[in-house]
PDB file of C-alpha atoms in Angstrom:
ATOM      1  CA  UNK U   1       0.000   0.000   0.000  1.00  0.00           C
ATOM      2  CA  UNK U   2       1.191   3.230  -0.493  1.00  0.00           C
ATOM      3  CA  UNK U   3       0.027   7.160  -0.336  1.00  0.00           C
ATOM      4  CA  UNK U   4       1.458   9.931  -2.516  1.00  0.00           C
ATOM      5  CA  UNK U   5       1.296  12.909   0.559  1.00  0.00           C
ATOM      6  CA  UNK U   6       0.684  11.918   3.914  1.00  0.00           C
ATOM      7  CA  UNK U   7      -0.419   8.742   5.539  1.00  0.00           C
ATOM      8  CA  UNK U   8      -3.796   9.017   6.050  1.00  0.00           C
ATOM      9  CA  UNK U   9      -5.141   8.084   9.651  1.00  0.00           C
ATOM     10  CA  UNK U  10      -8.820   6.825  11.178  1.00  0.00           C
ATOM     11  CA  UNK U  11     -10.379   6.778  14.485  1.00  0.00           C
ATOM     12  CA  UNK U  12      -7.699   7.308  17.321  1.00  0.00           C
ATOM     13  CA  UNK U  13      -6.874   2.633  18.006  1.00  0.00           C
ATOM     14  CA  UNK U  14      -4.428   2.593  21.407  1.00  0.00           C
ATOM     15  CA  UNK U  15      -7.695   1.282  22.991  1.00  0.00           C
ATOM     16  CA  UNK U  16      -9.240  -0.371  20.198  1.00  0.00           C
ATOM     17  CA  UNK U  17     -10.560  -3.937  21.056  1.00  0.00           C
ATOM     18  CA  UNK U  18      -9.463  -5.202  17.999  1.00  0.00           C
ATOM     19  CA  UNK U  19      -6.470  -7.341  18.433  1.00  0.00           C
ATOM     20  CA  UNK U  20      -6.520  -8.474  21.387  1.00  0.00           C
ATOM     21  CA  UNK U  21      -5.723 -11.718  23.240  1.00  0.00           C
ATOM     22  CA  UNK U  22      -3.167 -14.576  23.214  1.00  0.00           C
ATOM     23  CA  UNK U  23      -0.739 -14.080  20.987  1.00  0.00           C
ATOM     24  CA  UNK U  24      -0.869 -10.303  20.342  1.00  0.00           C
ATOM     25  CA  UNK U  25       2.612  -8.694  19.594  1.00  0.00           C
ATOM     26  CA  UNK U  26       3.023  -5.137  19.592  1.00  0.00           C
ATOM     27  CA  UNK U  27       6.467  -3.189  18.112  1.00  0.00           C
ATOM     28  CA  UNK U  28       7.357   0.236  18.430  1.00  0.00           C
ATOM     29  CA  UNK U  29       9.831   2.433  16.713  1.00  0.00           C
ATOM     30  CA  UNK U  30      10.233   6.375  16.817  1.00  0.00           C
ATOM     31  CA  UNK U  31      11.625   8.987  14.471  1.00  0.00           C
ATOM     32  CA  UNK U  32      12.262  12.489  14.691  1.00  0.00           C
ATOM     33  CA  UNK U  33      12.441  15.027  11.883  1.00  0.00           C
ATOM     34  CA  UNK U  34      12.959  18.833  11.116  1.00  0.00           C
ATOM     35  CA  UNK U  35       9.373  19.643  10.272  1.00  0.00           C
ATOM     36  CA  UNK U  36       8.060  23.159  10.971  1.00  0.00           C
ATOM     37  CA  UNK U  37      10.875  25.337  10.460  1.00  0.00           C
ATOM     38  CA  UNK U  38      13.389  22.566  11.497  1.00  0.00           C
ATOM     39  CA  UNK U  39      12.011  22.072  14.924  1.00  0.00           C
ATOM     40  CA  UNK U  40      12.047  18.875  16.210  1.00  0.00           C
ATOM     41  CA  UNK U  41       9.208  16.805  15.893  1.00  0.00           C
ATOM     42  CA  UNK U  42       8.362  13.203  16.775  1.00  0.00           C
ATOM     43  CA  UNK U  43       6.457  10.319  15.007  1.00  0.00           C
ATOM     44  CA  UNK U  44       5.542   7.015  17.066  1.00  0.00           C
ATOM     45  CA  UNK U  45       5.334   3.884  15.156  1.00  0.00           C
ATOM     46  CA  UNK U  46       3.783   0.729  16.413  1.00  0.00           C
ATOM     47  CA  UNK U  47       3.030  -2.369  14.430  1.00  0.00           C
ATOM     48  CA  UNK U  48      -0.211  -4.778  16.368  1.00  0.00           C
ATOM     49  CA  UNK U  49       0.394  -8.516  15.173  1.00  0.00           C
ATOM     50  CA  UNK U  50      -1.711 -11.264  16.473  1.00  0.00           C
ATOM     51  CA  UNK U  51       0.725 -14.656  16.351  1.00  0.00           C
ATOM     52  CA  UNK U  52      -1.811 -17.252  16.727  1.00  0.00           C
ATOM     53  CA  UNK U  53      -4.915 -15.260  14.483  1.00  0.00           C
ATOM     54  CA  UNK U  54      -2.356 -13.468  11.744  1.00  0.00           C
ATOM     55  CA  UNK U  55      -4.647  -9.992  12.132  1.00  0.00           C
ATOM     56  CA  UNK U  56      -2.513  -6.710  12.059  1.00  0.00           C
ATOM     57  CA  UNK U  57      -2.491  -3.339  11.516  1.00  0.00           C
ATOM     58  CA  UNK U  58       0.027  -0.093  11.812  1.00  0.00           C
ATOM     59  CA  UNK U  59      -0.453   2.811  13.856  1.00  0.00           C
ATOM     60  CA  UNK U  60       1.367   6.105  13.446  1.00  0.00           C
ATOM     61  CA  UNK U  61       0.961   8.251  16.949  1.00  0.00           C
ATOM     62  CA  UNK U  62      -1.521   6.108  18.172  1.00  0.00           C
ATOM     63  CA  UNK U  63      -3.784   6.153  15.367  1.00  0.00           C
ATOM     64  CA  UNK U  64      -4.252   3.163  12.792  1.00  0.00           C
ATOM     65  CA  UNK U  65      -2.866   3.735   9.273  1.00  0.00           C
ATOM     66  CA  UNK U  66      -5.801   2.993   7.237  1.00  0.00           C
ATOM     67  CA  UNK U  67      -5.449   0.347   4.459  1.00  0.00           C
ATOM     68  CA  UNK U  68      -3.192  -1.726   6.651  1.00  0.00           C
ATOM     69  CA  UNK U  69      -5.447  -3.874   8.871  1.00  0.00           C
ATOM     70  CA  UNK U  70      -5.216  -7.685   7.308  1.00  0.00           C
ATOM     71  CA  UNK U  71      -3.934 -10.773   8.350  1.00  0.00           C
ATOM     72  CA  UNK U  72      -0.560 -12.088   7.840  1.00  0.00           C
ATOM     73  CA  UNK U  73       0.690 -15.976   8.863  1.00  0.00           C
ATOM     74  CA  UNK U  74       3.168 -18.156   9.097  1.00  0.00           C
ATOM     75  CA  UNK U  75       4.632 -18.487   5.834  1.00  0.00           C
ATOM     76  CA  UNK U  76       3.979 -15.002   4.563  1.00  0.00           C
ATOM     77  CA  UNK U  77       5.814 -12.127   4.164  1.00  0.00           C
ATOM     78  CA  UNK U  78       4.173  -8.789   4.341  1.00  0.00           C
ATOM     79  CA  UNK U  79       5.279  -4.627   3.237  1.00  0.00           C
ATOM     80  CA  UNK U  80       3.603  -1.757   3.955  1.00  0.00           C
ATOM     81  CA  UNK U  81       4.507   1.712   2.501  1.00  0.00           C
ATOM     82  CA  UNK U  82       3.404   5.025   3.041  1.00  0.00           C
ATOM     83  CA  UNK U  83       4.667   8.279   3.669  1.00  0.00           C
ATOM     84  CA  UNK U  84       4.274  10.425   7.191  1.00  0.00           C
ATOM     85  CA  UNK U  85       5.573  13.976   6.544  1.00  0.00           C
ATOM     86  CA  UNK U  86       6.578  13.507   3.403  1.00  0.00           C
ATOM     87  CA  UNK U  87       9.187  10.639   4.613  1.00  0.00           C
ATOM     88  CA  UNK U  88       8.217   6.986   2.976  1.00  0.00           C
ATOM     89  CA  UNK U  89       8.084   4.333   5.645  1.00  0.00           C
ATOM     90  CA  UNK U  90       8.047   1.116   4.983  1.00  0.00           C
ATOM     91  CA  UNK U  91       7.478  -2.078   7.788  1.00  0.00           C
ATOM     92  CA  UNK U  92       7.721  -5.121   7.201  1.00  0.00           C
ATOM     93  CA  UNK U  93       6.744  -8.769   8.463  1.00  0.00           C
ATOM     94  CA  UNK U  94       8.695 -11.813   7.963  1.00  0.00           C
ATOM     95  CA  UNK U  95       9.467 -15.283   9.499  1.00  0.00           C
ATOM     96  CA  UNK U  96      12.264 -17.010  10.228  1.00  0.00           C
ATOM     97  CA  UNK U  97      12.699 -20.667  11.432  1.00  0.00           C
ATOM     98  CA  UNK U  98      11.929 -19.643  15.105  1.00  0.00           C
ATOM     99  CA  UNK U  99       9.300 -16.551  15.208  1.00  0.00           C
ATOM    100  CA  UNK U 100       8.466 -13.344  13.639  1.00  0.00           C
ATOM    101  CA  UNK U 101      10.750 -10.738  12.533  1.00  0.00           C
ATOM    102  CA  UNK U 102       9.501  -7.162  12.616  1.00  0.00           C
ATOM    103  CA  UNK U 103      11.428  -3.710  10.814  1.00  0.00           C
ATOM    104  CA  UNK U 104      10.792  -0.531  10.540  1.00  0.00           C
ATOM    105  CA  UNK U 105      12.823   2.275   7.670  1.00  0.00           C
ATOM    106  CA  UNK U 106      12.123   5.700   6.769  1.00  0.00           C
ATOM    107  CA  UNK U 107      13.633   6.968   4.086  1.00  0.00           C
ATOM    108  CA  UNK U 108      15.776   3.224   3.505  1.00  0.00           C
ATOM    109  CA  UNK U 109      17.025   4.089   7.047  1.00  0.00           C
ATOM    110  CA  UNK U 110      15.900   0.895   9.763  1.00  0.00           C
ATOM    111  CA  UNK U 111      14.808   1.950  12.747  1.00  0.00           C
ATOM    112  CA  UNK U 112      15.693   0.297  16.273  1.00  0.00           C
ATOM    113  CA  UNK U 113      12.583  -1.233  17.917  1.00  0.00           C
ATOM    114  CA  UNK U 114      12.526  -0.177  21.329  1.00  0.00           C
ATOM    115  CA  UNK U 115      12.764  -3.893  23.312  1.00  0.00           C
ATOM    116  CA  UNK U 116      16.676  -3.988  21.196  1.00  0.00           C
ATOM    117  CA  UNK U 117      17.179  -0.598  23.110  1.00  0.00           C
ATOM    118  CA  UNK U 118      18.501  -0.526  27.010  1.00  0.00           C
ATOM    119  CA  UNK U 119      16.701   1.775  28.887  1.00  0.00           C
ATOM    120  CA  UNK U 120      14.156   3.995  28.002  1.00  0.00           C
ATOM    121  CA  UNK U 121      13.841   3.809  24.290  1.00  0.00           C
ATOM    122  CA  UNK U 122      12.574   7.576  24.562  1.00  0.00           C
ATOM    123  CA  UNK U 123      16.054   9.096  26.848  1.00  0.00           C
ATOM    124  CA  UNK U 124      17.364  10.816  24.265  1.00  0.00           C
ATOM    125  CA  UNK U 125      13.942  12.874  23.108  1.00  0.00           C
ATOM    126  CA  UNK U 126      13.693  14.362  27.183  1.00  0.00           C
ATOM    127  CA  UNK U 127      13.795  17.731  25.260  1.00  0.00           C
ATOM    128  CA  UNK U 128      10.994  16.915  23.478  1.00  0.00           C
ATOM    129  CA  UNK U 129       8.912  15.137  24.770  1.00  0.00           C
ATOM    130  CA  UNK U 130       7.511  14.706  28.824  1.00  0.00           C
ATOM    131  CA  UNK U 131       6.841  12.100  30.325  1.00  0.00           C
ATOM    132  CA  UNK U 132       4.373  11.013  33.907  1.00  0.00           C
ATOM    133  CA  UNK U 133       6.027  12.032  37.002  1.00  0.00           C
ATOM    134  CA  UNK U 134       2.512  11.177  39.445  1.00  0.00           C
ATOM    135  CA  UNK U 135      -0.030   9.360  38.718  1.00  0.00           C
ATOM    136  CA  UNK U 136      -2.815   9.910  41.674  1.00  0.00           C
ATOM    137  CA  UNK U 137      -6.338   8.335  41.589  1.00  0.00           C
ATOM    138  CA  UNK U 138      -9.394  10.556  42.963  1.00  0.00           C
ATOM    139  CA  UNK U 139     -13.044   9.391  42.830  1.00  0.00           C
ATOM    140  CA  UNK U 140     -14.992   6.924  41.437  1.00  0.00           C
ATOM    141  CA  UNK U 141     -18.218   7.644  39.566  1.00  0.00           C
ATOM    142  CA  UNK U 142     -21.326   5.911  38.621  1.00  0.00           C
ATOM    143  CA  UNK U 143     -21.920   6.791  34.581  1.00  0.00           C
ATOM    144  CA  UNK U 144     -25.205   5.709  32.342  1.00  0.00           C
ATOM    145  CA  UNK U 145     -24.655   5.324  28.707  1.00  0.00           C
ATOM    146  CA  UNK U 146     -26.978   3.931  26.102  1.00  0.00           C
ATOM    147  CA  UNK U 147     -28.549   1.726  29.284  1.00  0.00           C
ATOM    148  CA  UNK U 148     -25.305   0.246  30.565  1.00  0.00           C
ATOM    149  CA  UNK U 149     -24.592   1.545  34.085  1.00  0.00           C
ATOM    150  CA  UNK U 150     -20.781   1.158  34.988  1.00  0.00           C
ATOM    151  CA  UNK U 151     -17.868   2.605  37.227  1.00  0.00           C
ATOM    152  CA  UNK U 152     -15.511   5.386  35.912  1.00  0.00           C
ATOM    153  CA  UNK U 153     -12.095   6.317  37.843  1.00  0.00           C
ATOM    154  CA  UNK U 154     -10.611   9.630  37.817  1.00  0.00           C
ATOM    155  CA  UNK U 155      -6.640   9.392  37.746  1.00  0.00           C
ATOM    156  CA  UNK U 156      -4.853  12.826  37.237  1.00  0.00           C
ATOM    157  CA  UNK U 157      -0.871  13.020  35.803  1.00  0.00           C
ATOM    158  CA  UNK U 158       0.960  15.341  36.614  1.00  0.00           C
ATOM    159  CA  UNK U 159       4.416  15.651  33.404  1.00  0.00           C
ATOM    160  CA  UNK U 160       7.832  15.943  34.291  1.00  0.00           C
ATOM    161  CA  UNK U 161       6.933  19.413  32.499  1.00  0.00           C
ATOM    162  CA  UNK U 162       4.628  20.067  35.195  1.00  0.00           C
ATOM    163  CA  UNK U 163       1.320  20.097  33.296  1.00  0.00           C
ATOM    164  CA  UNK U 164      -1.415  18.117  34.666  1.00  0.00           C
ATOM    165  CA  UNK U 165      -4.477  16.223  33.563  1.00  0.00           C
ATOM    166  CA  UNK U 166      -7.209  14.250  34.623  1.00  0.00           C
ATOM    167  CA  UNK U 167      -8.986  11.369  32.955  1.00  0.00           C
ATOM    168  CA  UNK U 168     -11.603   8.949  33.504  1.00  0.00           C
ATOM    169  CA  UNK U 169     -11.532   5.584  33.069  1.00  0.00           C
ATOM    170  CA  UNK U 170     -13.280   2.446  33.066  1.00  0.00           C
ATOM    171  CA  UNK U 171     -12.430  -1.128  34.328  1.00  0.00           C
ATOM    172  CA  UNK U 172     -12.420  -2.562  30.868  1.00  0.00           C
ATOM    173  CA  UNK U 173     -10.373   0.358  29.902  1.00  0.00           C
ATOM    174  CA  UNK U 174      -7.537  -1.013  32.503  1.00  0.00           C
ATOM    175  CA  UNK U 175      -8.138  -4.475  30.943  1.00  0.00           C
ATOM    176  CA  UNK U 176      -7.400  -3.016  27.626  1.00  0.00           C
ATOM    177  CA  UNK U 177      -4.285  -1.404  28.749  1.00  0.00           C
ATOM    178  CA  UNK U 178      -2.782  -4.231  30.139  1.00  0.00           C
ATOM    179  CA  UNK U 179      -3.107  -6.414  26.948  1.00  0.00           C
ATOM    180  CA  UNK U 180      -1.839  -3.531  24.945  1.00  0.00           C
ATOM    181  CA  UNK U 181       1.490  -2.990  27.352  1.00  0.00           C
ATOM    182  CA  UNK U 182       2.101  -7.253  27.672  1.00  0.00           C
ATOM    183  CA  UNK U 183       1.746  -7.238  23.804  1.00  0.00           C
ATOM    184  CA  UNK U 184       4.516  -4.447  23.280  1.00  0.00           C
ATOM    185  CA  UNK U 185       7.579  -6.936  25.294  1.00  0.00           C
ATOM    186  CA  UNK U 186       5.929 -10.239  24.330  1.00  0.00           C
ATOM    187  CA  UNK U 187       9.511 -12.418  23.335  1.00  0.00           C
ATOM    188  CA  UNK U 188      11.391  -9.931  25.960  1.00  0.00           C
ATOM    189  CA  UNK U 189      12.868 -10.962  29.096  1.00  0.00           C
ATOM    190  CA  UNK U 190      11.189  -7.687  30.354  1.00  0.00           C
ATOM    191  CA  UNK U 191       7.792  -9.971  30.317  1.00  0.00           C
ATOM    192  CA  UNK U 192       8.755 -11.373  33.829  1.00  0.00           C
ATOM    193  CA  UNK U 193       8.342  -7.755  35.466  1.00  0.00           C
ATOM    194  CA  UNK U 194       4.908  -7.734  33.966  1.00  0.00           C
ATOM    195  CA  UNK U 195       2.108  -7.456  36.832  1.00  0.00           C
ATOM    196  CA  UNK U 196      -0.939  -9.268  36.936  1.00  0.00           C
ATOM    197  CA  UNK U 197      -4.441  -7.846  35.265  1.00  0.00           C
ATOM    198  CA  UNK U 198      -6.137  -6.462  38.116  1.00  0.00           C
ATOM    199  CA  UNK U 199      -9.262  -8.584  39.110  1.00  0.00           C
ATOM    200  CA  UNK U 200     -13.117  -8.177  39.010  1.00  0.00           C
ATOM    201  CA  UNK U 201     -13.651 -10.335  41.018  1.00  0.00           C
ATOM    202  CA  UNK U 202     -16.095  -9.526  44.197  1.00  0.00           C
ATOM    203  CA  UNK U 203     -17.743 -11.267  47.252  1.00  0.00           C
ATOM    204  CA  UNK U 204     -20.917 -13.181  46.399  1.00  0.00           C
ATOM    205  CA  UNK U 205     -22.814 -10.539  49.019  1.00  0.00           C
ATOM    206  CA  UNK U 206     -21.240  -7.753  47.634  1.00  0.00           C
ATOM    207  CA  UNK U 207     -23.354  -4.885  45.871  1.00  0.00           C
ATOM    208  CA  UNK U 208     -22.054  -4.196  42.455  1.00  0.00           C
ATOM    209  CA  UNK U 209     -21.864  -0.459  42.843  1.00  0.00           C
ATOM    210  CA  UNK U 210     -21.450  -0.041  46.753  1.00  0.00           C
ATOM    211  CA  UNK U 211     -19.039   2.330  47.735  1.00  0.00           C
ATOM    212  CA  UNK U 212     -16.904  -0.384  49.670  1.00  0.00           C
ATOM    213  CA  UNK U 213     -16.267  -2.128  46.101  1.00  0.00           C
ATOM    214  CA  UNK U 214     -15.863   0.648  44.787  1.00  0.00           C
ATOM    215  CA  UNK U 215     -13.123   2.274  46.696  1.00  0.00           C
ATOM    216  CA  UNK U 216     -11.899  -1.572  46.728  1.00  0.00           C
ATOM    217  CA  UNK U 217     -11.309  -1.717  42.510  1.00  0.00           C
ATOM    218  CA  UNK U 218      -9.928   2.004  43.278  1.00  0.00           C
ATOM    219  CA  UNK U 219      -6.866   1.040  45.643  1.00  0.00           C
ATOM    220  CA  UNK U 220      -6.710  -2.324  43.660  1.00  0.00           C
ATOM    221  CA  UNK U 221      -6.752  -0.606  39.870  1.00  0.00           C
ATOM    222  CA  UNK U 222      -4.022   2.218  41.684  1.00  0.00           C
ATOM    223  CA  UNK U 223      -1.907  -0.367  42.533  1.00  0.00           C
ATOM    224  CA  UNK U 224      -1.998  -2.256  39.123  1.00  0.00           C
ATOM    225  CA  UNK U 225      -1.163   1.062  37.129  1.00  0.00           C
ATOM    226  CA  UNK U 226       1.884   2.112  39.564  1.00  0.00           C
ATOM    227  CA  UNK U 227       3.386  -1.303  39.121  1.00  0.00           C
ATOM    228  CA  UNK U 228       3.042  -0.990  35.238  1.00  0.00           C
ATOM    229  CA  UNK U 229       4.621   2.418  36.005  1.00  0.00           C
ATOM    230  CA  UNK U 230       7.817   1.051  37.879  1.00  0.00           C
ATOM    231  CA  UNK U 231       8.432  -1.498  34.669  1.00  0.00           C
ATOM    232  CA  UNK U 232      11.253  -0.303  32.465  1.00  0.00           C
ATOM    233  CA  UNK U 233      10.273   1.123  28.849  1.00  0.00           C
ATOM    234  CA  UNK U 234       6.643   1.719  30.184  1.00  0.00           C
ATOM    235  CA  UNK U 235       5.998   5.606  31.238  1.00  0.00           C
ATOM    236  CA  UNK U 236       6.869   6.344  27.378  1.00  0.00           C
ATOM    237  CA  UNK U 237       4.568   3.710  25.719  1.00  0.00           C
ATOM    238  CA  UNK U 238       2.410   4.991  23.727  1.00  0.00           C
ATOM    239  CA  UNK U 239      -0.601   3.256  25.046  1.00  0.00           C
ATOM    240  CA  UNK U 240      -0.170   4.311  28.479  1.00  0.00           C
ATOM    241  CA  UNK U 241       0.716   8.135  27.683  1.00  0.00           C
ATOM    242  CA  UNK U 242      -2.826   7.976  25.571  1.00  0.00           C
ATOM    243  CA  UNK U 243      -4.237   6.206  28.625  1.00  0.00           C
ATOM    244  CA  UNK U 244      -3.254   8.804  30.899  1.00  0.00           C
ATOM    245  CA  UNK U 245      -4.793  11.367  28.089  1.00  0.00           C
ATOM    246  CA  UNK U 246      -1.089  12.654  27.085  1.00  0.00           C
ATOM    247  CA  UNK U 247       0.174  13.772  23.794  1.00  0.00           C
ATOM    248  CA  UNK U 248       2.651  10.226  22.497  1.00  0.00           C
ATOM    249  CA  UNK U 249       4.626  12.879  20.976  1.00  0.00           C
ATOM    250  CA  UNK U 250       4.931  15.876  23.120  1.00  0.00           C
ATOM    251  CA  UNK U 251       3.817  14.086  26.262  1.00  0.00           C
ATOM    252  CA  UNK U 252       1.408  17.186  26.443  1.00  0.00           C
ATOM    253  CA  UNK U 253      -1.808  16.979  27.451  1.00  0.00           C
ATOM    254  CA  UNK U 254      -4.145  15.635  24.630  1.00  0.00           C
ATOM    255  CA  UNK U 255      -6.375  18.725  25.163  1.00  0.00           C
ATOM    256  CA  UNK U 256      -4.042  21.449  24.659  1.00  0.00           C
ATOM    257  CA  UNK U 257      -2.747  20.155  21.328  1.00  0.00           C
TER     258      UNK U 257
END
């Protein structure tokens, strides 16, 4: 696939249950260039590839590239190409004896995915782009919408540049999170710093929107997101800095531009 000016993007997919499950992998590469009067600017690739089902798709800054959802197997070899300001990008699926092999080049240049990098993948963009420094959780709120009654959490960031922001977000939303985060260091020895999905389960006499269970999922969802916090690579994921309602390229948040 290809696109003669600039790759053109759908709906907003860091969240999108599409994808998800056993098997999902998740790569991510970045890439700066001189765009608007040589200032630096950065572009977030990821690449979603189910293992066992063959479904993928590619994302540029957290939204999905359209015209690259499909499924590719064992066996097959797979291109994409199109162009993100004015730079062609090209990634690419293959398969060697053993498992998957995933790359990234813009411009014929390859990219480093960020599990071959030590350390933060994202150290040497500090200038550019900030990242969560506190993470706090507030209240929990009961929400109607389209006749489903559920539980929304409030959990405000504060950015090592000092900006904060508050978001709401559901249970399932947490779910979703955690598949998207385990996907992005499946075949890493990271993996075994990966915390467990936090649980729904309740007691059999337990309301399902009491304030005890409540304030229970809110300590136990808190807890969940600060471990994912304390695992290496993770504060400058793009999933989470979307979760969190930040900027993946500015680490800004998402409502100021």
């Amino acid at each position: 696939w290809g696109w003669g000016g600039g790759a053109m993007f759908s709906l907003p997919a860091a969240l999108d249950p599409h994808s998800t499950g056993r098997g999902l992998a998740t790569r991510h590469w970045t890439w700066s260039s001189a765009a608007q009067g040589r200032r630096l600017k950065l572009r977030r690739i990821q690449l979603r590839h189910n293992i066992v089902s063959g479904s993928r798709y590619v994302l540029v800054d957290g939204r999905e590239v359209e015209g690259t959802r499909g499924n590719t197997s064992r066996g097959d070899q797979l291109l994409v190409t199109f162009k993100v300001d004015g730079s062609a990008v090209e990634v690419s699926i293959d398969h060697d004896r053993l498992a998957f092999v995933y790359n990234c080049r813009v411009e014929g240049d390859e990219l480093v995915e960020a599990n071959a990098i030590a350390g933060d993948p994202m150290a040497g963009f500090s200038e550019c782009l900030a990242l969560p420094d506190t993470v706090e959780f507030g209240n929990a709120r009961r929400q109607v919408e389209d006749g489903e009654e559920f539980v929304q959490y409030e959990v405000t960031t504060q950015t090592t540049a000092g900006e904060t922001v508050t978001v709401w977000r559901r249970f399932s939303d947490f779910i979703k999170l955690h598949q998207r985060l385990s996907s992005s260091f499946l075949g890493s020895h990271l993996r075994v710093n990966i915390p467990d999905p936090p649980s729904k389960a309740s007691g059999f006499f337990t309301k399902k929107f009491s304030q005890d269970l409540m304030q229970e999922r809110r300590l136990s969802l808190r807890d969940f997101l600060t471990r994912w916090l304390d695992v290496e690579k993770v504060k400058s994921n793009v999933d989470t800095l979307l979760f969190l309602g930040l900027s993946p390229t500015t680490g800004r948040p998402l409502h100021l531009g």
